[in-house]
PDB file of C-alpha atoms in Angstrom:
ATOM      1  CA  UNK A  10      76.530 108.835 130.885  1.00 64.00           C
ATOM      2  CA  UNK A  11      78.137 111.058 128.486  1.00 58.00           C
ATOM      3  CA  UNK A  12      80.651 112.452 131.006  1.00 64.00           C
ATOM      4  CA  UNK A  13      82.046 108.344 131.746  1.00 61.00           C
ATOM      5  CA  UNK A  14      81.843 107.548 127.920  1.00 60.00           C
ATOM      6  CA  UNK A  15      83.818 111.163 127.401  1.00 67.00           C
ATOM      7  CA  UNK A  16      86.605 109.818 130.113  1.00 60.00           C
ATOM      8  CA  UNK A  17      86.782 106.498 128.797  1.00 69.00           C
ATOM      9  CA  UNK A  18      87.444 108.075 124.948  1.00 62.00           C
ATOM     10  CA  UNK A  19      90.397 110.066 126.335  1.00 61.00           C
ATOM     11  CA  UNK A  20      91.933 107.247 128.650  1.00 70.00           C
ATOM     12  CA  UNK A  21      91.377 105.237 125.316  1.00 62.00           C
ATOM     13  CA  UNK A  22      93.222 107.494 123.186  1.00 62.00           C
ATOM     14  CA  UNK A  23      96.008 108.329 125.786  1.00 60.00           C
ATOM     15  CA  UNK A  24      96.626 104.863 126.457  1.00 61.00           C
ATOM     16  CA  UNK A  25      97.147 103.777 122.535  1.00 59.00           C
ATOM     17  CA  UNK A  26      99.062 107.317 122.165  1.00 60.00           C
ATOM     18  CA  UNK A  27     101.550 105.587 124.533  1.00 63.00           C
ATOM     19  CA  UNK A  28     101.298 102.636 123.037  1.00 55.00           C
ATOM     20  CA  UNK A  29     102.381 104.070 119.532  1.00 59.00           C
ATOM     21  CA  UNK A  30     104.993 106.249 121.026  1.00 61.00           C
ATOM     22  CA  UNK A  31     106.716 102.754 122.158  1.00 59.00           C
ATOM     23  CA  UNK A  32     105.992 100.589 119.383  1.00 67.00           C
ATOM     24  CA  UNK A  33     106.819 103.402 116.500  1.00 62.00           C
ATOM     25  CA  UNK A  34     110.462 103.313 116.896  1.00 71.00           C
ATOM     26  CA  UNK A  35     110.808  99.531 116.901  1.00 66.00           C
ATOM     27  CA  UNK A  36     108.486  99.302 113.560  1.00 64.00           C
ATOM     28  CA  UNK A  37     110.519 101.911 111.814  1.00 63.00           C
ATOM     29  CA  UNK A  38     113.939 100.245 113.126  1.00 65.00           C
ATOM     30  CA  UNK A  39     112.990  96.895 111.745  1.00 67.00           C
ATOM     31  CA  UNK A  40     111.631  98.113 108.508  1.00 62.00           C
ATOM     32  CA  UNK A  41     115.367  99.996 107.780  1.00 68.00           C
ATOM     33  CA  UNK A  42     117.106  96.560 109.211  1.00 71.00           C
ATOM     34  CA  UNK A  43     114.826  94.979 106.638  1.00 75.00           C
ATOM     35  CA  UNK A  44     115.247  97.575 104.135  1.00 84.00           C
ATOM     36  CA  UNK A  45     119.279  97.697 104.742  1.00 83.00           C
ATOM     37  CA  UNK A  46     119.102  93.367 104.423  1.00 90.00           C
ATOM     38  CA  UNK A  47     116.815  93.211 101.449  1.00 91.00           C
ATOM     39  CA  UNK A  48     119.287  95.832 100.200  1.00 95.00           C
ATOM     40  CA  UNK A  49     122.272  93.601 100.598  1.00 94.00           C
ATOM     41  CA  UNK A  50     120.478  90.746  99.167  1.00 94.00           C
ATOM     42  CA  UNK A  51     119.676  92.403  95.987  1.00 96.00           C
ATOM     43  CA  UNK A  52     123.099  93.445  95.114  1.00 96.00           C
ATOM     44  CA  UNK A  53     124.703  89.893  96.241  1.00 93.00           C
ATOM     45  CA  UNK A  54     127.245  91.442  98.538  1.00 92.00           C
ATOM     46  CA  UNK A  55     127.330  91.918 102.335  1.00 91.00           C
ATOM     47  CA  UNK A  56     130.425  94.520 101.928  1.00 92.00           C
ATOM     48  CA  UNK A  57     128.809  97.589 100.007  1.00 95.00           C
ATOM     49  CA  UNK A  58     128.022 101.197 101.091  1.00 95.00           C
ATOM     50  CA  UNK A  59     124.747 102.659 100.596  1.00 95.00           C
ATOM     51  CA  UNK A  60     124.281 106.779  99.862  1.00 95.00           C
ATOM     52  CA  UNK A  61     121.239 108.190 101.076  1.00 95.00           C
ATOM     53  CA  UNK A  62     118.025 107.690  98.891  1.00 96.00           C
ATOM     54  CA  UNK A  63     116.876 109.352  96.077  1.00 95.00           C
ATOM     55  CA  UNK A  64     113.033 110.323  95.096  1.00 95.00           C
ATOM     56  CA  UNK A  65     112.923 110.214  91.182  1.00 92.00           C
ATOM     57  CA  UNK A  66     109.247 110.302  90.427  1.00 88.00           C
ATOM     58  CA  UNK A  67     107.716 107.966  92.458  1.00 90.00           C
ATOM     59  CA  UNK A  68     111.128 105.627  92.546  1.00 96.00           C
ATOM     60  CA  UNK A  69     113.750 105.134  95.446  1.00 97.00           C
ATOM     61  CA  UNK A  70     116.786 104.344  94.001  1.00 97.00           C
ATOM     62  CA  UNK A  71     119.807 103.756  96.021  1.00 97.00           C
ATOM     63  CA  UNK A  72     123.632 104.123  94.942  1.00 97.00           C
ATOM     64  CA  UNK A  73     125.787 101.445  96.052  1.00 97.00           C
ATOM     65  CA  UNK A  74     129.401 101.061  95.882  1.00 97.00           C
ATOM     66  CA  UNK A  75     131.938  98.763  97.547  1.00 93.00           C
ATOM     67  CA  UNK A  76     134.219  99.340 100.807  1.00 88.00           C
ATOM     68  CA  UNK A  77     136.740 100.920  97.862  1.00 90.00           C
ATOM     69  CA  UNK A  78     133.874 103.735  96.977  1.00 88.00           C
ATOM     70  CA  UNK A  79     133.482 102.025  93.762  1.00 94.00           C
ATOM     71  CA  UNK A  80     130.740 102.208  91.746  1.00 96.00           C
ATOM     72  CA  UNK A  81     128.441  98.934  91.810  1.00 96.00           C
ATOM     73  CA  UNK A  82     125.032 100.120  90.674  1.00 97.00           C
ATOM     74  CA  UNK A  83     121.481 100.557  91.774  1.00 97.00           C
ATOM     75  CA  UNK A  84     119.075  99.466  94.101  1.00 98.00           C
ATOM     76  CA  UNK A  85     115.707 100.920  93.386  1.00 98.00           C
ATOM     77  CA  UNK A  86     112.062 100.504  95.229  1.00 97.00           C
ATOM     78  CA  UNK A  87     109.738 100.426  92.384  1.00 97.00           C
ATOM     79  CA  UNK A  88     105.306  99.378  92.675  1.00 96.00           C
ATOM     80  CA  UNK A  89     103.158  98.315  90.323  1.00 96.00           C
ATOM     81  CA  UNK A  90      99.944  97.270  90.572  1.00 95.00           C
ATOM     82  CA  UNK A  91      98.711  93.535  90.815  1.00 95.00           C
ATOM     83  CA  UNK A  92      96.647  91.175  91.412  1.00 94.00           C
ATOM     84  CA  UNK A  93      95.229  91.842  94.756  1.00 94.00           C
ATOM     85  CA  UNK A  94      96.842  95.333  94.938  1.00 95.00           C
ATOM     86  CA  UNK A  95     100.314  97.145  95.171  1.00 96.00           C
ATOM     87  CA  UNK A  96     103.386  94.709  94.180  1.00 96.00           C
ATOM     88  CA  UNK A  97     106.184  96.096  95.827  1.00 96.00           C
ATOM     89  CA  UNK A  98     109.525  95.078  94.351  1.00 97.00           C
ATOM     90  CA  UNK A  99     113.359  96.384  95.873  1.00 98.00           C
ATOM     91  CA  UNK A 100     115.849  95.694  92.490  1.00 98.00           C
ATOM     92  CA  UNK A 101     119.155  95.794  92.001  1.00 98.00           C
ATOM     93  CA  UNK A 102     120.900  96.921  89.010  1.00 98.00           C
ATOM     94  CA  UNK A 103     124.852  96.801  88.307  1.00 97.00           C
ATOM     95  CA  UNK A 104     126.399  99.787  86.091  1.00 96.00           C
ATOM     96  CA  UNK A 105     125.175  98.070  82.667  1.00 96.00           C
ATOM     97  CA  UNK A 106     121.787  97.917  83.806  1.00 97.00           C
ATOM     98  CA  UNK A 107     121.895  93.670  84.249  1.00 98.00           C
ATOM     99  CA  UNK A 108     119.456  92.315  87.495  1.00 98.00           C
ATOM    100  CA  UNK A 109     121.631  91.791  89.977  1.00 98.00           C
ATOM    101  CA  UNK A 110     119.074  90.405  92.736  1.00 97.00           C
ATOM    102  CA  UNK A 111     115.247  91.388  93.739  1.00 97.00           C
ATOM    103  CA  UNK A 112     113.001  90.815  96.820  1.00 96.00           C
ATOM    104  CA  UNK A 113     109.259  91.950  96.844  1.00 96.00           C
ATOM    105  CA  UNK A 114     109.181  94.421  99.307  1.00 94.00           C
ATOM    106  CA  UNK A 115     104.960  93.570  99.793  1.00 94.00           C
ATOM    107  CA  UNK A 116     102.127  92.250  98.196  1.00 95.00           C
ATOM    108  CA  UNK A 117      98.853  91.447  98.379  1.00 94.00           C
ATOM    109  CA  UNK A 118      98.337  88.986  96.067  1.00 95.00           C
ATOM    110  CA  UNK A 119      96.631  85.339  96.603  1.00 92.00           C
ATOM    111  CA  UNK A 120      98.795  82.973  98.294  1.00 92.00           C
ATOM    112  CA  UNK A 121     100.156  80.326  96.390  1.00 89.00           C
ATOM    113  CA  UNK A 122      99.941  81.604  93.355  1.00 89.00           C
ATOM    114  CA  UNK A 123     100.918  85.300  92.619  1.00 91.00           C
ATOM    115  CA  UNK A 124     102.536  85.223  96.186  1.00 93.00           C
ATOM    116  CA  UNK A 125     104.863  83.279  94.346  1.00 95.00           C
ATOM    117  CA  UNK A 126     106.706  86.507  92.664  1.00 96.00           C
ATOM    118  CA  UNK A 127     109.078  86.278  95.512  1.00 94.00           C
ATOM    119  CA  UNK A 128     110.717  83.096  94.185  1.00 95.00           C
ATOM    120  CA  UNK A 129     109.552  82.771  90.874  1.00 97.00           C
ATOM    121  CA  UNK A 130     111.715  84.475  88.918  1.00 97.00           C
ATOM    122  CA  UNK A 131     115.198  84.441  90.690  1.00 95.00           C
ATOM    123  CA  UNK A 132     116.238  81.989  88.187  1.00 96.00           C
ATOM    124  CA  UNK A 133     114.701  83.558  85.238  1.00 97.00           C
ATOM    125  CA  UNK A 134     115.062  87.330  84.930  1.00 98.00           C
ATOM    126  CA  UNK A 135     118.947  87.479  86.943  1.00 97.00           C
ATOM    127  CA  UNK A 136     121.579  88.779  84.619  1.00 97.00           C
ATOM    128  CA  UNK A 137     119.060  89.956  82.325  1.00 97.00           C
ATOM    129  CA  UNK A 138     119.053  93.981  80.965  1.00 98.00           C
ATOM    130  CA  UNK A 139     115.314  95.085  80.877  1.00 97.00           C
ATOM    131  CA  UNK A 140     117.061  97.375  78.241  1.00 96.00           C
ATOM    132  CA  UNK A 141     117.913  94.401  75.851  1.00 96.00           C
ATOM    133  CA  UNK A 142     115.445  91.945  76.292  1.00 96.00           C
ATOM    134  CA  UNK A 143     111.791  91.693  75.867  1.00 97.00           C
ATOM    135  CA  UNK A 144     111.450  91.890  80.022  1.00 97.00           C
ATOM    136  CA  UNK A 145     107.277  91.082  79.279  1.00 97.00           C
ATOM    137  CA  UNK A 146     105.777  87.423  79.790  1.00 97.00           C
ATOM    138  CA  UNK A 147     105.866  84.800  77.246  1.00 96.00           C
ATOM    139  CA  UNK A 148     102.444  85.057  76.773  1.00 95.00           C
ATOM    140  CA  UNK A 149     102.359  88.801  75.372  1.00 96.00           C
ATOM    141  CA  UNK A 150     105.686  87.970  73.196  1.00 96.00           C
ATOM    142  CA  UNK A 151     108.586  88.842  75.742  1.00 97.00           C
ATOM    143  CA  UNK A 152     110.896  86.461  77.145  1.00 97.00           C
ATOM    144  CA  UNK A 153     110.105  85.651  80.563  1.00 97.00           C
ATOM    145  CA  UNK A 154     107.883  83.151  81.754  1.00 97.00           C
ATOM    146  CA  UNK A 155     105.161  83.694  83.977  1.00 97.00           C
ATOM    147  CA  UNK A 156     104.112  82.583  87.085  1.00 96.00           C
ATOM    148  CA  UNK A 157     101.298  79.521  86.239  1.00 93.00           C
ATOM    149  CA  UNK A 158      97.768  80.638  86.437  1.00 92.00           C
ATOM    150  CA  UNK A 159      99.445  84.274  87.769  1.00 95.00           C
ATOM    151  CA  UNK A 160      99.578  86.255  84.468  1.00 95.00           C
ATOM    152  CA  UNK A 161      98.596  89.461  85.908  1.00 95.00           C
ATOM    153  CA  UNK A 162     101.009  89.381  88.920  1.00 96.00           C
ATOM    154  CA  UNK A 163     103.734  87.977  86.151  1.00 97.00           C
ATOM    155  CA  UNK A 164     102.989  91.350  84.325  1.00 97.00           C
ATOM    156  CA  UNK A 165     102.956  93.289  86.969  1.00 96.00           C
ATOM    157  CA  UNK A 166     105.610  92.149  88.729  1.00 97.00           C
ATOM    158  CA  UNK A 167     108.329  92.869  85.492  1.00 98.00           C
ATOM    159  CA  UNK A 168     106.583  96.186  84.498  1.00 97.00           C
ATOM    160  CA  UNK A 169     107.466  97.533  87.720  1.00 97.00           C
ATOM    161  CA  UNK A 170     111.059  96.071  87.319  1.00 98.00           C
ATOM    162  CA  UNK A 171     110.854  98.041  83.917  1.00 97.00           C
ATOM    163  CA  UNK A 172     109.537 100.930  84.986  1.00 97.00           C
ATOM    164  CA  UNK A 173     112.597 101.562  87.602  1.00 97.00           C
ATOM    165  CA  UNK A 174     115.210 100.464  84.822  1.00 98.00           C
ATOM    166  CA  UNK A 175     113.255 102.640  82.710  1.00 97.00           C
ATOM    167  CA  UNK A 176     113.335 106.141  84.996  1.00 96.00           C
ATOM    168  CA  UNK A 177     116.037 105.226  87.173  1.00 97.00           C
ATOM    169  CA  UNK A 178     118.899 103.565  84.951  1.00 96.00           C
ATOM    170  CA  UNK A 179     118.379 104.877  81.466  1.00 94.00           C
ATOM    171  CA  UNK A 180     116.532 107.836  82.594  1.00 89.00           C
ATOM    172  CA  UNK A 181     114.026 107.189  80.154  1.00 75.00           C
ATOM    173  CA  UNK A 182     109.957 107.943  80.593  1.00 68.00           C
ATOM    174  CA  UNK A 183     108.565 105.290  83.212  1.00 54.00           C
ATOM    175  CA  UNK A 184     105.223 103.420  82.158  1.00 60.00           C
ATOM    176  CA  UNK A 185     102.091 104.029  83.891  1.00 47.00           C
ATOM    177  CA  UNK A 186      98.349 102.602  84.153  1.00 43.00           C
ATOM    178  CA  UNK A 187      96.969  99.481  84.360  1.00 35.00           C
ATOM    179  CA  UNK A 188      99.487  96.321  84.792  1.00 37.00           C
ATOM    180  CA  UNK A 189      96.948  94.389  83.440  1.00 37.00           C
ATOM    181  CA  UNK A 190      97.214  94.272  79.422  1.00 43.00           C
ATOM    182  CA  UNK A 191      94.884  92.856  76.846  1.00 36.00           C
ATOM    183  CA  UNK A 192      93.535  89.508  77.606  1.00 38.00           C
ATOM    184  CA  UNK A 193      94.480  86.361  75.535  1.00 39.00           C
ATOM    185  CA  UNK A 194      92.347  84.819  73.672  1.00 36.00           C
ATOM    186  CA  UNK A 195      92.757  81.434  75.859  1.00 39.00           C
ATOM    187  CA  UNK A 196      90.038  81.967  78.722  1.00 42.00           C
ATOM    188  CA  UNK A 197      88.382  80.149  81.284  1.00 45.00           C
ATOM    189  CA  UNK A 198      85.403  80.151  83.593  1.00 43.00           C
ATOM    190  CA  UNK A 199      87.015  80.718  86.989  1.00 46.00           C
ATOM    191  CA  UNK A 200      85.920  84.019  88.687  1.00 42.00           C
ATOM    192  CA  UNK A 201      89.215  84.792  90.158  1.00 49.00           C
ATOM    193  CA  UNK A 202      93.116  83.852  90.119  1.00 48.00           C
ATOM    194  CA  UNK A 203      93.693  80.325  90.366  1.00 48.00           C
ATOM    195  CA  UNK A 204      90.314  79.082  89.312  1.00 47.00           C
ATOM    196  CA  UNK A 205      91.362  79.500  85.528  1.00 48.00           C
ATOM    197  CA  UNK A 206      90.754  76.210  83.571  1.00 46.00           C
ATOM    198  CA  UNK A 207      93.746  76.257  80.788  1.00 44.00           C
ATOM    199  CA  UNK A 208      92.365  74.881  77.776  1.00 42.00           C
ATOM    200  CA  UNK A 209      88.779  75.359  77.886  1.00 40.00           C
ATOM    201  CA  UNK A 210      86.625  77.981  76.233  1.00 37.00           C
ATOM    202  CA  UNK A 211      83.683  79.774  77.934  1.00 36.00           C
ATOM    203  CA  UNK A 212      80.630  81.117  76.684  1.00 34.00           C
ATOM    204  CA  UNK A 213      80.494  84.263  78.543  1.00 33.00           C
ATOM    205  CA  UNK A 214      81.193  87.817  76.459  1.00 34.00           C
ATOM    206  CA  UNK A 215      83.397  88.749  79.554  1.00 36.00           C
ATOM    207  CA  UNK A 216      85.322  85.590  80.415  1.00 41.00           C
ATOM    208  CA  UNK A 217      87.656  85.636  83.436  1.00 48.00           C
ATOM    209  CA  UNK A 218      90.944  85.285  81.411  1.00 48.00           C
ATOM    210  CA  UNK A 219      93.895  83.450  83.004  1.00 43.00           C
ATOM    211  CA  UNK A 220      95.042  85.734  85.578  1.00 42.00           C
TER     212      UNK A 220
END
């Protein structure tokens, strides 16, 4: 009995050893299509040249320049967490340091509220300099607004947009810890994103705060 359970282990493993040798490539080739897209995307041009990537602690940044070799800025992988888990955000910068473009990368976050991030703010942080604004929500002071009932995924979602304009354009200290920041005083009796009730007050010591 253990010789046929032994056999059937290694025909197990040999067959999905195969199976990843095959499917591998074709993952990593559509994540760099994806990657080389998203890139594109970001910095609102289909003509640009990309130099290879460069680690600068923890960030991904990308130079870009045009068919000429000019100079057109930034496009930097930056993570923060949210919500649900890792918000991961591809952002392009020009040479001043203005948004060009985003995408979020992944995400875990509920869906239909923080899963949102992907077209939330394309009309409301583009052309803005996280280096001359208040790039926090409306809610903590800063000028963005966030995503409704998606506070958390709002802050996390600019901080790591700050963080990379932070290390990677002005070469200043990133931020790090928690994305979530102190709670507002406005709270609600929903146990989880989405089930906030705007308005009302709750009795509990630890209220679940608009997320």
């Amino acid at each position: 009995m253990v010789a046929v359970l032994t056999v059937i282990a290694v025909i197990a493993g040999a067959v999905l050893a195969s199976v990843n040798a095959v499917t591998a490539p074709q993952i990593e080739k559509i994540n760099a299509d994806n990657l080389a897209a998203g890139i594109k995307a970001v910095m609102g041009s289909d003509d640009i040249q990309v130099a290879d990537p460069e680690e600068i602690e923890g960030f991904t940044a990308y130079t870009i320049g045009d068919a000429e070799g000019n100079d057109l800025g930034k496009a930097v992988v930056t993570t923060s967490n949210g919500f649900g888990g890792p918000l991961k955000v591809l952002v392009g910068f020009d040479t001043e340091g203005n948004i060009k473009g985003y995408t979020v990368l992944e995400h875990a976050e509920t869906p239909g509220l923080g899963a949102k991030a992907g077209e939330w703010f394309q009309d409301k942080i583009l052309g803005k300099n996280p280096g001359t604004c208040n790039f926090t929500v409306s809610k903590d002071g800063g000028d963005i607004d966030a995503i409704t009932a998606s506070t958390i995924t709002s802050r996390a979602f600019l901080l790591a947009i700050q963080n990379a304009y932070n290390k990677v354009i002005a070469g200043t200290d990133a931020e790090t810890g928690a994305t979530s920041q102190a709670k507002s005083d406005d709270c609600c009796c929903g146990e989880g994103e989405g089930e906030c009730c705007e308005g009302d007050s709750c009795e509990s010591e630890t209220p679940c705060c608009e997320q």
